[in-house]
Short mmCIF file of C-alpha atoms and ligand atoms in Angstrom, two decimals:
data_model
loop_
_atom_site.label_atom_id
_atom_site.label_comp_id
_atom_site.label_asym_id
_atom_site.label_seq_id
_atom_site.Cartn_x
_atom_site.Cartn_y
_atom_site.Cartn_z
CA MET A 1 0.00 0.00 0.00
CA LYS A 2 1.37 3.36 -1.04
CA LYS A 3 1.33 6.03 1.67
CA TYR A 4 -1.22 8.80 0.97
CA PHE A 5 -0.77 12.28 2.49
CA ALA A 6 -3.96 14.27 3.17
CA SER A 7 -4.15 18.01 2.40
CA SER A 8 -3.86 18.85 6.12
CA GLU A 9 -0.58 16.91 6.44
CA LEU A 10 1.17 17.98 3.25
CA ILE A 11 -0.16 21.45 2.47
CA ILE A 12 0.13 22.38 -1.22
CA ASN A 13 -0.61 25.94 -2.36
CA ASP A 14 -3.06 26.65 -5.21
CA ASP A 15 -0.17 27.20 -7.64
CA GLY A 16 1.18 23.69 -6.91
CA SER A 17 4.04 24.88 -4.66
CA VAL A 18 4.77 23.53 -1.20
CA PHE A 19 3.23 25.47 1.72
CA HIS A 20 6.11 27.40 3.36
CA LEU A 21 8.85 27.37 0.74
CA HIS A 22 6.55 28.21 -2.22
CA VAL A 23 8.78 25.95 -4.34
CA LYS A 24 7.31 23.68 -7.04
CA PRO A 25 8.61 20.09 -7.42
CA GLU A 26 10.20 20.75 -10.83
CA TRP A 27 12.38 23.55 -9.37
CA LEU A 28 14.26 21.35 -6.88
CA ALA A 29 17.80 20.26 -7.79
CA ASP A 30 19.47 17.17 -6.28
CA LYS A 31 22.22 19.34 -4.81
CA VAL A 32 20.95 21.77 -2.18
CA ILE A 33 22.75 24.51 -0.28
CA LEU A 34 21.05 25.72 2.90
CA VAL A 35 21.92 29.06 4.48
CA GLY A 36 20.45 30.69 7.57
CA ASP A 37 20.39 34.29 6.39
CA PRO A 38 17.98 35.02 3.48
CA GLY A 39 20.50 37.68 2.35
CA ARG A 40 23.07 34.92 1.80
CA VAL A 41 20.83 33.36 -0.89
CA ALA A 42 21.58 36.30 -3.21
CA LEU A 43 25.30 35.87 -2.49
CA VAL A 44 25.16 32.17 -3.50
CA GLY A 45 22.80 33.10 -6.36
CA SER A 46 25.36 35.59 -7.72
CA HIS A 47 27.53 32.57 -8.66
CA LEU A 48 24.67 30.72 -10.42
CA GLU A 49 23.69 30.82 -14.09
CA ASN A 50 20.52 29.73 -15.96
CA LYS A 51 18.25 30.67 -13.04
CA GLU A 52 14.98 28.69 -13.15
CA CYS A 53 13.27 30.15 -10.13
CA GLU A 54 13.60 32.86 -7.50
CA VAL A 55 10.88 32.64 -4.85
CA GLU A 56 10.47 34.07 -1.40
CA SER A 57 8.08 33.51 1.50
CA ARG A 58 8.73 34.55 5.10
CA GLU A 59 12.41 33.72 5.86
CA PHE A 60 12.53 31.08 3.11
CA LYS A 61 14.14 32.35 -0.07
CA THR A 62 15.00 29.93 -2.90
CA ILE A 63 16.98 30.12 -6.13
CA THR A 64 17.71 27.24 -8.52
CA GLY A 65 20.38 27.61 -11.18
CA THR A 66 23.63 26.07 -12.39
CA TYR A 67 27.24 26.37 -11.27
CA LYS A 68 29.84 25.03 -13.74
CA GLY A 69 27.09 22.87 -15.22
CA LYS A 70 25.85 21.49 -11.87
CA ARG A 71 22.20 22.14 -11.05
CA ILE A 72 21.96 23.56 -7.54
CA THR A 73 19.14 24.88 -5.35
CA VAL A 74 19.92 27.36 -2.57
CA VAL A 75 17.36 27.87 0.22
CA SER A 76 17.46 30.04 3.33
CA THR A 77 16.16 28.48 6.52
CA GLY A 78 16.17 31.42 8.93
CA ILE A 79 17.38 30.65 12.44
CA GLY A 80 16.88 27.47 14.42
CA CYS A 81 16.09 23.77 14.26
CA ASP A 82 12.34 24.38 14.17
CA ASN A 83 12.82 25.93 10.72
CA ILE A 84 15.00 23.00 9.63
CA ASP A 85 12.04 20.72 10.42
CA ILE A 86 9.95 22.74 7.95
CA VAL A 87 12.59 23.06 5.26
CA MET A 88 13.73 19.41 5.36
CA ASN A 89 10.21 18.00 5.36
CA GLU A 90 9.13 20.25 2.49
CA LEU A 91 12.28 19.55 0.43
CA ASP A 92 11.86 15.82 1.02
CA ALA A 93 8.20 16.04 0.01
CA LEU A 94 9.13 17.91 -3.19
CA ALA A 95 11.61 15.12 -4.00
CA ASN A 96 9.78 12.01 -2.82
CA ILE A 97 6.02 12.65 -2.89
CA ASP A 98 3.98 12.92 -6.08
CA PHE A 99 2.11 16.27 -5.69
CA ASN A 100 -0.65 15.13 -8.11
CA THR A 101 -1.56 11.84 -6.42
CA ARG A 102 -0.28 12.81 -2.91
CA GLU A 103 1.42 9.41 -2.71
CA GLU A 104 5.01 8.49 -1.90
CA LYS A 105 7.08 7.89 -5.05
CA PRO A 106 8.27 4.30 -5.53
CA GLN A 107 12.01 5.14 -5.73
CA LEU A 108 13.87 7.27 -3.16
CA ARG A 109 15.37 10.40 -4.70
CA GLN A 110 18.40 11.17 -2.56
CA LEU A 111 19.36 14.81 -2.02
CA GLU A 112 22.82 16.10 -1.15
CA LEU A 113 22.54 18.98 1.33
CA VAL A 114 25.26 21.27 2.63
CA ARG A 115 24.49 24.01 5.13
CA ILE A 116 26.76 27.06 4.95
CA GLY A 117 26.52 29.01 8.18
CA THR A 118 28.30 31.03 10.83
CA CYS A 119 29.24 29.73 14.27
CA GLY A 120 31.03 30.39 17.54
CA GLY A 121 34.37 28.57 17.97
CA LEU A 122 35.21 26.85 21.25
CA GLN A 123 38.81 25.64 20.94
CA PRO A 124 42.26 27.17 20.44
CA ASN A 125 42.32 25.68 16.90
CA THR A 126 39.05 27.42 15.93
CA PRO A 127 39.89 31.16 15.83
CA VAL A 128 37.71 33.66 13.95
CA GLY A 129 37.80 32.86 10.21
CA THR A 130 38.17 29.05 10.63
CA PHE A 131 35.94 26.84 8.43
CA ILE A 132 34.51 23.96 10.48
CA CYS A 133 32.78 20.98 8.87
CA SER A 134 30.50 19.19 11.35
CA GLN A 135 31.34 15.49 11.59
CA LYS A 136 28.98 15.07 14.50
CA SER A 137 26.31 17.30 15.91
CA ILE A 138 24.99 17.41 19.44
CA GLY A 139 21.39 18.59 19.33
CA PHE A 140 20.28 20.67 22.31
CA ASP A 141 16.92 20.96 20.48
CA GLY A 142 14.46 18.10 21.08
CA LEU A 143 13.49 17.79 17.42
CA LEU A 144 14.67 14.29 16.57
CA ASN A 145 12.86 12.79 19.59
CA PHE A 146 9.55 13.29 17.76
CA TYR A 147 10.58 10.91 14.94
CA SER A 148 10.66 7.13 15.06
CA GLY A 149 14.14 5.68 14.57
CA ARG A 150 15.95 8.34 16.61
CA ASN A 151 17.76 5.74 18.75
CA GLU A 152 18.84 3.74 15.69
CA VAL A 153 20.64 6.67 14.05
CA CYS A 154 22.09 8.41 17.13
CA ASP A 155 25.35 7.69 18.99
CA LEU A 156 23.84 6.73 22.36
CA GLN A 157 27.20 6.11 24.07
CA PHE A 158 28.45 9.56 23.09
CA GLU A 159 25.17 11.01 24.43
CA ARG A 160 25.63 9.25 27.78
CA ALA A 161 29.31 10.30 28.06
CA PHE A 162 28.37 13.93 27.34
CA LEU A 163 25.53 13.99 29.89
CA ASN A 164 27.75 12.37 32.55
CA HIS A 165 30.48 14.93 31.86
CA MET A 166 28.07 17.85 32.10
CA GLY A 167 26.42 16.46 35.25
CA TRP A 168 23.06 17.58 33.87
CA SER A 169 19.76 16.17 35.07
CA GLY A 170 16.23 17.47 35.64
CA ASN A 171 15.37 20.44 33.44
CA MET A 172 18.88 21.06 32.06
CA CYS A 173 18.68 20.48 28.32
CA ALA A 174 15.68 18.16 28.89
CA PRO A 175 14.76 15.68 27.55
CA ALA A 176 18.40 14.99 26.52
CA PRO A 177 20.90 16.06 23.90
CA TYR A 178 21.07 13.77 20.87
CA VAL A 179 24.28 12.98 19.00
CA ILE A 180 24.15 12.39 15.26
CA ASP A 181 26.78 11.85 12.53
CA ALA A 182 26.84 13.83 9.30
CA ASN A 183 27.28 11.90 6.04
CA ALA A 184 30.86 10.53 5.91
CA GLU A 185 31.29 10.66 2.11
CA LEU A 186 30.07 14.24 1.97
CA ILE A 187 32.42 15.28 4.80
CA GLU A 188 35.43 13.85 2.89
CA ARG A 189 34.48 15.81 -0.24
CA ILE A 190 33.44 19.08 1.39
CA ALA A 191 35.98 19.33 4.24
CA ALA A 192 38.77 17.84 2.08
CA ASP A 193 42.09 18.56 3.81
CA ASP A 194 41.67 22.27 4.54
CA MET A 195 38.78 22.47 7.01
CA VAL A 196 38.63 21.59 10.70
CA ARG A 197 36.44 18.49 11.18
CA GLY A 198 34.48 19.19 14.27
CA VAL A 199 31.82 18.26 16.77
CA THR A 200 29.16 20.95 16.70
CA ILE A 201 26.59 21.78 19.34
CA ALA A 202 23.34 22.94 17.73
CA ALA A 203 21.86 25.06 20.48
CA GLY A 204 18.22 26.01 21.02
CA GLY A 205 19.18 29.69 21.34
CA PHE A 206 22.06 32.11 20.79
CA PHE A 207 22.43 33.35 24.36
CA GLY A 208 21.69 31.08 27.37
CA PRO A 209 21.90 27.79 25.45
CA GLN A 210 25.34 28.84 24.13
CA GLY A 211 26.47 29.97 27.60
CA ARG A 212 26.20 33.72 26.87
CA GLU A 213 25.19 35.57 30.02
CA LEU A 214 23.74 39.05 29.66
CA ARG A 215 21.40 40.22 32.46
CA ILE A 216 19.91 36.85 33.44
CA PRO A 217 22.31 34.39 35.13
CA LEU A 218 22.79 30.97 33.54
CA ALA A 219 21.37 27.79 35.10
CA ASP A 220 24.84 26.22 34.80
CA PRO A 221 27.55 28.91 35.03
CA LYS A 222 30.23 26.30 34.21
CA GLN A 223 28.45 25.10 31.04
CA ASN A 224 30.96 26.33 28.45
CA GLU A 225 34.01 25.46 30.54
CA LYS A 226 32.74 21.86 30.74
CA ILE A 227 31.84 21.78 27.04
CA GLU A 228 35.34 23.02 26.10
CA ASN A 229 36.99 20.35 28.31
CA PHE A 230 34.81 17.44 27.16
CA GLU A 231 36.63 14.65 25.31
CA TYR A 232 35.22 11.32 24.12
CA ASN A 233 37.12 8.81 21.98
CA GLY A 234 39.40 11.60 20.74
CA TYR A 235 36.53 13.98 19.86
CA ARG A 236 36.47 17.54 21.24
CA ILE A 237 33.54 19.93 20.84
CA THR A 238 34.59 22.64 18.39
CA ASN A 239 31.69 25.03 17.81
CA PHE A 240 28.19 26.28 18.51
CA GLU A 241 25.56 27.00 15.89
CA MET A 242 21.81 26.34 15.76
CA GLU A 243 20.76 23.99 12.94
CA SER A 244 23.26 21.19 12.16
CA SER A 245 21.74 18.51 14.43
CA ALA A 246 18.26 18.69 12.91
CA LEU A 247 19.75 18.75 9.41
CA ALA A 248 21.99 15.72 10.02
CA GLY A 249 19.28 13.85 11.95
CA LEU A 250 16.39 14.34 9.55
CA SER A 251 18.67 13.63 6.57
CA ARG A 252 19.71 10.31 8.12
CA LEU A 253 16.09 9.34 8.78
CA MET A 254 14.94 10.43 5.29
CA GLY A 255 17.85 8.82 3.40
CA HIS A 256 19.58 12.02 2.27
CA LYS A 257 23.24 13.05 2.58
CA ALA A 258 24.00 16.14 4.65
CA THR A 259 26.63 18.07 6.52
CA THR A 260 27.18 21.61 7.79
CA VAL A 261 30.14 23.92 7.23
CA CYS A 262 30.42 27.08 9.25
CA MET A 263 32.77 30.00 9.41
CA VAL A 264 33.76 31.00 12.93
CA ILE A 265 32.72 34.61 13.59
CA ALA A 266 33.26 34.59 17.37
CA ASN A 267 35.74 32.66 19.49
CA ARG A 268 34.22 32.16 22.90
CA LEU A 269 37.45 31.00 24.52
CA ILE A 270 39.49 34.10 23.73
CA LYS A 271 36.42 36.37 23.61
CA GLU A 272 36.84 37.86 20.13
CA ALA A 273 34.29 38.43 17.35
CA ASN A 274 34.20 39.66 13.76
CA THR A 275 31.03 41.09 12.23
CA GLY A 276 32.58 42.06 8.85
CA TYR A 277 32.67 38.54 7.47
CA LYS A 278 30.90 38.93 4.09
CA ASN A 279 34.04 38.44 1.96
CA THR A 280 35.20 35.39 3.89
CA ILE A 281 31.78 33.72 3.74
CA ASP A 282 31.88 34.23 -0.04
CA THR A 283 35.18 32.28 -0.09
CA LEU A 284 33.44 29.46 1.80
CA ILE A 285 30.47 29.61 -0.60
CA LYS A 286 32.79 29.19 -3.62
CA ILE A 287 34.59 26.25 -1.97
CA VAL A 288 31.26 24.50 -1.30
CA LEU A 289 29.95 25.22 -4.82
CA ASP A 290 33.11 23.62 -6.26
CA ARG A 291 32.92 20.55 -4.00
CA ILE A 292 29.19 19.79 -3.78
C1 R1P B 301 22.74 33.00 14.86
O1 R1P B 301 23.33 34.25 14.71
C2 R1P B 301 22.60 32.27 13.54
O2 R1P B 301 23.89 32.17 12.90
C3 R1P B 301 24.23 30.81 12.68
C4 R1P B 301 23.39 30.07 13.70
O3 R1P B 301 23.27 28.71 13.39
C5 R1P B 301 22.10 30.85 13.72
O4 R1P B 301 21.26 30.50 12.65
O5 R1P B 301 24.02 30.34 11.37
P1 R1P B 301 23.59 31.22 10.09
O6 R1P B 301 24.67 32.24 9.90
O7 R1P B 301 23.50 30.27 8.94
O8 R1P B 301 22.25 31.83 10.39
N1 URA B 302 26.17 31.63 15.37
C1 URA B 302 25.92 31.04 16.55
O1 URA B 302 24.95 30.29 16.69
N2 URA B 302 26.76 31.31 17.58
C2 URA B 302 27.80 32.14 17.47
O2 URA B 302 28.51 32.37 18.47
C3 URA B 302 28.04 32.75 16.22
C4 URA B 302 27.20 32.47 15.17
#
């Protein structure tokens, strides 16, 4: 029996585009670049030729075109894992559900997804300007817990080691952080030999969840010190951003390939930041366009 998706579950607009993204199935390329900032879509788009579509709705902006003959879609996700849930489910629906019959297609169409973002570095080897490719992500968001199969794709021993190290129980990061690998083949190709391969915490906020204390004290004042000292099987935590766990997790469950590369714009250890990063992020964009 083919799975059928009712109009309340998969919402399709009158023009045949998917609800939030406003993208039609024929506009989606197999290679997808995700960026947080909608403004970054134009930056990626400036390298694309033969543009087929340019659509925008809320924080989701999409362009499909070609780069050196490769068909690529770039989509902005806005900030946070909640938006990744929307973007990944709608991209997967565009690829793997027939919008006319509302049934799952018989063959999986696998997408290759690379998120290009900014992050906070946590180690001496991640100063401002470093490009970090996430090998593993630790999700402080609870997103993956709502999907069946979470325990089959996550690294449960790493999760336990991290929780023991942090000494967290009760409400701290409840229900529990999840640890998920990015796609190994994609990491080899995208990180190559010139990016730091890291363990990324995808936090549920920019301030408290990343250990930034402004006027309200943190629940665990030693949070970042413990995160910086954590080591498990040779892995150290390298950076904070806000989306890589949901991207890696949903991609694993859906059968797609994904990883995240971020440019460090703040180093939390030595307390420095750089807000004028537009040129450097364009360098990272060109590297990813060449390697995707
Ligand atoms: C916070 O400033 C935002 O920057 C990072 C975080 O993940 C979060 O989305 O990524 P982007 O630069 O891709 O938005
Ligand atoms: N994005 C984040 O999520 N954290 C930082 O420190 C910088 C960029």
